[in-house]
């Protein structure tokens, strides 16, 4: 059977570039949206050219030009969007409404995977502001997709390993200390950590799988469902040394909120829900979802201990 043609939007991004690589590695005819607005961003241009040399097709289209988006999506079967959605970098989740309009008009797309790749926004109806903007915007996009009758898969990827493991689950850190760590609350809430390359691999596996049609795919690699204390223990074993530990109550964690920049406030809220409330692992996956490591046991995902060896 011919492999489906895939368009990746946001293909030069932190996650998007990995999705491009996974799509090429899986033998899909891979198209990448090339936005004229990137102008003289030499690193993006260089990355796009390198993907072209590996066999990808570059398709010029702009979010400011509806026709160009329609023409781009008409060339493929599947659209994956990895547009930005982290305020400390940039947040353009609602721009996807233009992509939804284009997909609806084109009428040929068999599956759309919007830029999600985090906490399941459908479970965050009571989330704290201003961080809830991420979930609210992703739900606005979901509503538009479903009202347009576009077949979809939502990927709930939980914690990107680079952000959470790198910093031993501490906000504002992406490299692990060899001296000390602040435990959030009792440090015992479970979270789920996924190597970004594995997120891309599972995403590409799901795109034409009938089992993930109109469902949420939750990434829960069983060995990577760990508390902050367990992550710290793994790191301590790797460096052969115990870290000095202090703890931070939820009140102490939230107290600096009002003095922070907006983007930092959003991040603080997200860490709060993950590390103090355990929002990623405190529910069973229901009828509306599937779990990736069960669907694709052949994926040799990176366990936390192996991931953390890169910091030695
Ligand atoms: P990036 O910040 O790397 O941005 C991705 C792409 O968005 C860019 O490469 C660019 O695409 C596109 N983009 C940026 N600005 C604009 C604009 N003005 N107009 C059009 N396109 C634009 O994104 P991430 O990889 O960090 O995030 C991707 C997804 O992953 C988001 O949904 C985010 O919420 C989620 N995420 C989840 C995390 C977790 O721990 N669960 C952590 C980080 C992200 P182009 O290639 O066209 O230039």
XYZ file of C-alpha atoms and ligand atoms in Angstrom:
360
model
C 0.000 0.000 0.000
C 1.314 3.456 -0.910
C 2.361 5.484 2.116
C 0.302 8.592 2.754
C 1.557 12.042 1.810
C 2.194 14.211 4.834
C 2.364 17.994 5.148
C 4.153 19.320 8.227
C 3.412 22.878 9.278
C 5.946 24.402 11.674
C 8.544 21.974 10.357
C 11.558 23.975 11.502
C 10.365 24.148 15.112
C 11.649 22.390 18.214
C 9.174 19.547 17.786
C 8.332 20.048 14.108
C 11.837 19.273 12.859
C 11.652 15.916 14.624
C 8.281 15.183 13.044
C 9.798 15.887 9.629
C 12.647 13.466 10.364
C 10.269 10.762 11.597
C 8.057 11.177 8.533
C 11.030 10.842 6.183
C 12.375 7.878 8.167
C 9.008 6.141 7.816
C 9.092 6.545 4.051
C 6.228 9.027 3.779
C 6.193 11.460 0.921
C 6.941 14.449 3.152
C 5.944 18.048 2.435
C 6.986 20.999 4.599
C 5.269 24.351 4.648
C 7.789 27.049 3.829
C 6.554 30.442 4.952
C 7.829 33.472 2.998
C 7.753 35.340 6.328
C 10.867 33.504 7.521
C 12.739 35.982 5.294
C 16.452 35.921 5.959
C 16.336 33.533 8.911
C 19.347 31.635 7.641
C 19.039 28.771 10.131
C 15.473 28.007 9.080
C 16.391 28.249 5.414
C 19.368 25.970 5.961
C 17.211 23.435 7.787
C 14.576 23.464 5.058
C 17.214 22.944 2.389
C 18.710 20.089 4.349
C 15.251 18.446 4.594
C 14.829 18.934 0.837
C 18.156 17.202 0.271
C 16.837 14.289 2.343
C 13.824 13.995 0.044
C 11.217 16.377 1.478
C 9.225 18.734 -0.738
C 9.068 22.382 0.277
C 5.693 24.031 -0.321
C 5.517 27.810 -0.166
C 2.441 29.062 1.658
C 1.516 31.784 4.105
C -1.022 32.040 6.891
C -1.869 35.430 5.347
C -2.799 33.838 2.016
C -5.759 31.459 2.274
C -5.423 30.256 -1.326
C -1.794 29.246 -0.768
C -2.796 27.210 2.295
C -5.593 25.476 0.370
C -3.189 24.642 -2.457
C -0.636 23.281 0.024
C -3.060 20.975 1.823
C -4.528 19.770 -1.480
C -1.211 18.072 -2.220
C -1.332 15.693 0.735
C -3.437 13.186 2.663
C -2.371 14.089 6.186
C -1.584 17.445 7.800
C 0.435 17.685 11.018
C 0.788 21.084 12.616
C 3.541 21.766 15.156
C 3.095 25.524 15.353
C 4.429 27.243 18.446
C 2.537 27.064 21.724
C 4.935 27.825 24.567
C 4.766 31.437 25.680
C 8.442 31.716 26.637
C 9.178 30.987 22.928
C 6.022 32.042 21.075
C 2.354 31.087 21.027
C 0.406 30.963 17.769
C -2.089 28.188 18.429
C -5.093 30.165 17.131
C -3.434 30.768 13.752
C -4.386 27.160 13.122
C -7.983 28.294 12.607
C -6.778 29.484 9.193
C -5.360 26.054 8.518
C -8.649 24.461 9.560
C -10.478 26.727 7.067
C -8.056 25.678 4.333
C -8.403 21.976 5.140
C -12.183 22.292 5.161
C -12.213 23.993 1.770
C -9.685 21.583 0.230
C -11.815 18.635 1.364
C -9.212 15.955 0.657
C -7.378 15.631 3.982
C -7.836 12.244 5.650
C -6.397 13.257 9.005
C -5.354 16.479 10.736
C -3.119 16.482 13.799
C -3.180 19.983 15.298
C -0.422 21.414 17.458
C -1.181 19.833 20.827
C 1.617 17.591 22.124
C 1.152 18.365 25.801
C -1.404 18.097 28.594
C -4.811 17.032 27.286
C -6.643 20.385 27.146
C -10.028 18.670 27.419
C -9.115 17.704 30.993
C -8.048 21.229 31.982
C -11.422 22.957 32.202
C -10.602 24.118 35.744
C -7.019 25.154 35.031
C -5.523 28.241 36.611
C -5.151 31.508 34.739
C -3.286 32.831 32.910
C -1.749 29.435 32.043
C -5.108 28.080 30.968
C -4.829 30.149 27.770
C -2.801 27.288 26.267
C -5.572 24.780 26.946
C -8.375 27.177 26.014
C -6.787 28.030 22.663
C -6.158 24.361 21.866
C -9.831 23.644 22.664
C -10.935 26.442 20.308
C -8.958 24.739 17.544
C -10.438 21.326 18.443
C -13.948 22.768 18.249
C -13.275 24.237 14.803
C -11.850 20.922 13.571
C -14.793 18.919 14.842
C -17.402 21.401 13.580
C -15.771 21.277 10.145
C -16.005 17.469 10.211
C -12.270 17.068 9.667
C -10.911 13.647 10.751
C -8.364 14.178 13.512
C -5.941 12.704 16.011
C -4.891 14.695 19.075
C -1.510 13.762 20.507
C -1.174 14.252 24.262
C 2.574 13.957 24.659
C 2.853 14.876 28.349
C 6.227 16.372 29.395
C 8.849 17.050 26.753
C 11.923 15.408 28.263
C 14.242 18.283 27.383
C 12.273 20.761 29.441
C 11.311 18.608 32.413
C 14.082 16.015 32.864
C 16.813 18.491 31.991
C 15.757 20.683 34.885
C 14.879 17.862 37.304
C 11.289 19.173 36.994
C 12.215 22.661 38.225
C 10.809 25.581 36.281
C 13.455 27.832 34.741
C 16.075 25.071 34.582
C 16.935 22.862 31.633
C 20.218 21.434 32.879
C 20.377 19.217 35.978
C 22.322 20.463 38.991
C 24.952 18.246 40.595
C 24.498 19.965 43.954
C 20.904 20.666 44.905
C 17.292 20.390 43.891
C 14.032 21.948 45.022
C 11.288 19.363 45.412
C 7.862 20.640 44.441
C 5.429 19.809 47.217
C 6.270 16.345 48.491
C 7.913 15.535 45.145
C 5.735 12.447 44.853
C 3.223 13.429 42.147
C 3.709 11.275 39.083
C 4.367 12.910 35.733
C 5.160 11.380 32.338
C 8.325 12.232 30.407
C 8.769 11.584 26.706
C 11.859 12.021 24.546
C 10.936 14.513 21.822
C 12.168 12.144 19.100
C 9.843 9.468 20.490
C 6.949 11.946 20.399
C 7.625 12.380 16.691
C 7.919 8.625 16.127
C 4.613 7.845 17.860
C 2.939 10.745 16.041
C 3.953 9.430 12.636
C 2.875 5.886 13.589
C -0.595 7.221 14.418
C -1.310 9.282 11.317
C -2.932 6.580 9.248
C -3.823 4.116 11.958
C -7.606 3.540 12.045
C -7.367 2.939 15.808
C -6.405 6.580 16.394
C -9.011 8.108 14.086
C -10.939 10.854 15.902
C -9.214 9.966 19.157
C -6.616 11.323 21.530
C -3.337 9.438 21.532
C -1.775 9.575 24.999
C 1.964 8.916 25.213
C 2.583 6.987 28.413
C 5.801 4.997 28.089
C 5.433 2.816 31.212
C 8.994 3.228 32.505
C 8.716 7.010 32.220
C 5.800 7.575 34.599
C 7.763 8.894 37.547
C 7.631 11.370 40.387
C 10.135 14.202 40.700
C 11.790 12.283 43.565
C 12.224 9.255 41.300
C 13.719 11.425 38.532
C 16.150 12.901 41.073
C 17.079 9.394 42.291
C 17.882 8.341 38.734
C 20.111 11.390 38.312
C 21.800 10.769 41.667
C 22.559 7.201 40.611
C 24.069 8.444 37.336
C 26.330 11.007 39.013
C 27.070 8.801 42.023
C 26.150 11.542 44.476
C 23.168 12.661 46.572
C 21.769 16.142 45.950
C 20.922 18.570 48.719
C 17.119 18.760 48.840
C 14.712 21.449 49.913
C 10.951 21.571 49.441
C 8.538 24.207 48.209
C 4.905 24.253 49.303
C 2.263 25.056 46.724
C 1.716 28.478 48.353
C 5.452 29.264 48.150
C 5.557 28.085 44.539
C 2.651 30.310 43.488
C 3.579 33.362 45.592
C 5.921 35.040 43.055
C 3.266 34.795 40.286
C 2.185 38.448 40.373
C 5.750 39.732 39.918
C 6.482 37.556 36.904
C 6.246 38.380 33.204
C 3.132 37.009 31.494
C 5.005 34.202 29.714
C 6.569 33.094 32.997
C 3.177 33.157 34.709
C 1.843 30.803 32.053
C 4.764 28.442 32.614
C 4.315 28.558 36.390
C 0.667 27.499 36.024
C 1.628 24.576 33.793
C 4.274 23.329 36.219
C 1.777 23.722 39.061
C -0.788 21.454 37.410
C 1.834 18.873 36.465
C 3.967 18.803 39.602
C 1.526 19.666 42.396
C -1.717 18.248 41.028
C -0.354 15.348 38.991
C -2.673 16.268 36.100
C -0.913 14.038 33.558
C -1.124 10.686 35.283
C -4.109 10.987 37.631
C -6.722 9.602 35.220
C -7.482 6.452 33.286
C -7.616 6.720 29.518
C -11.226 6.255 28.471
C -13.076 5.407 25.270
C -11.964 8.656 23.650
C -8.299 7.745 23.810
C -5.579 5.214 23.059
C -2.172 4.745 24.652
C 0.805 4.877 22.310
C 3.148 2.324 23.864
C 0.314 -0.239 23.827
C -0.563 0.454 20.187
C 3.068 0.500 19.062
C 5.051 -1.860 21.327
C 7.688 -2.101 18.595
C 8.860 1.453 19.360
C 11.969 1.199 21.472
C 11.321 4.364 23.434
C 14.012 6.105 25.462
C 13.685 5.429 29.170
C 14.363 8.310 31.557
C 17.689 6.900 32.776
C 19.017 6.602 29.243
C 17.746 10.055 28.346
C 19.533 11.599 31.314
C 22.908 10.129 30.397
C 23.253 13.005 27.898
C 23.810 15.392 30.803
C 26.783 13.510 32.251
P 8.318 26.315 18.377
O 8.365 27.481 19.305
O 9.582 25.615 18.105
O 7.657 26.835 17.019
C 7.222 25.927 16.047
C 6.966 26.609 14.739
O 5.884 27.517 14.826
C 8.079 27.486 14.190
O 9.150 26.718 13.730
C 7.350 28.211 13.091
O 7.221 27.389 11.935
C 5.941 28.311 13.658
N 5.654 29.722 13.938
C 6.193 30.474 14.902
N 5.720 31.732 14.783
C 4.864 31.739 13.733
C 4.066 32.738 13.111
N 4.049 34.004 13.538
N 3.330 32.393 12.041
C 3.341 31.127 11.600
N 4.092 30.148 12.135
C 4.833 30.454 13.194
O 7.199 25.277 18.891
P 7.391 24.030 19.841
O 7.999 22.916 19.081
O 8.007 24.477 21.121
O 5.859 23.680 20.176
C 5.079 22.825 19.351
C 3.908 22.284 20.166
O 4.407 21.495 21.266
C 2.993 23.336 20.776
O 1.649 22.914 20.673
C 3.396 23.376 22.230
O 2.342 23.762 23.096
C 3.830 21.932 22.486
N 4.867 21.828 23.533
C 4.686 20.950 24.563
C 5.647 20.837 25.554
C 5.471 19.830 26.635
O 6.315 19.737 27.519
N 4.430 19.049 26.592
C 6.868 21.635 25.549
C 6.994 22.467 24.391
C 6.009 22.568 23.427
P 8.090 27.548 10.578
O 8.838 26.282 10.506
O 7.050 27.707 9.526
O 8.947 28.767 10.736
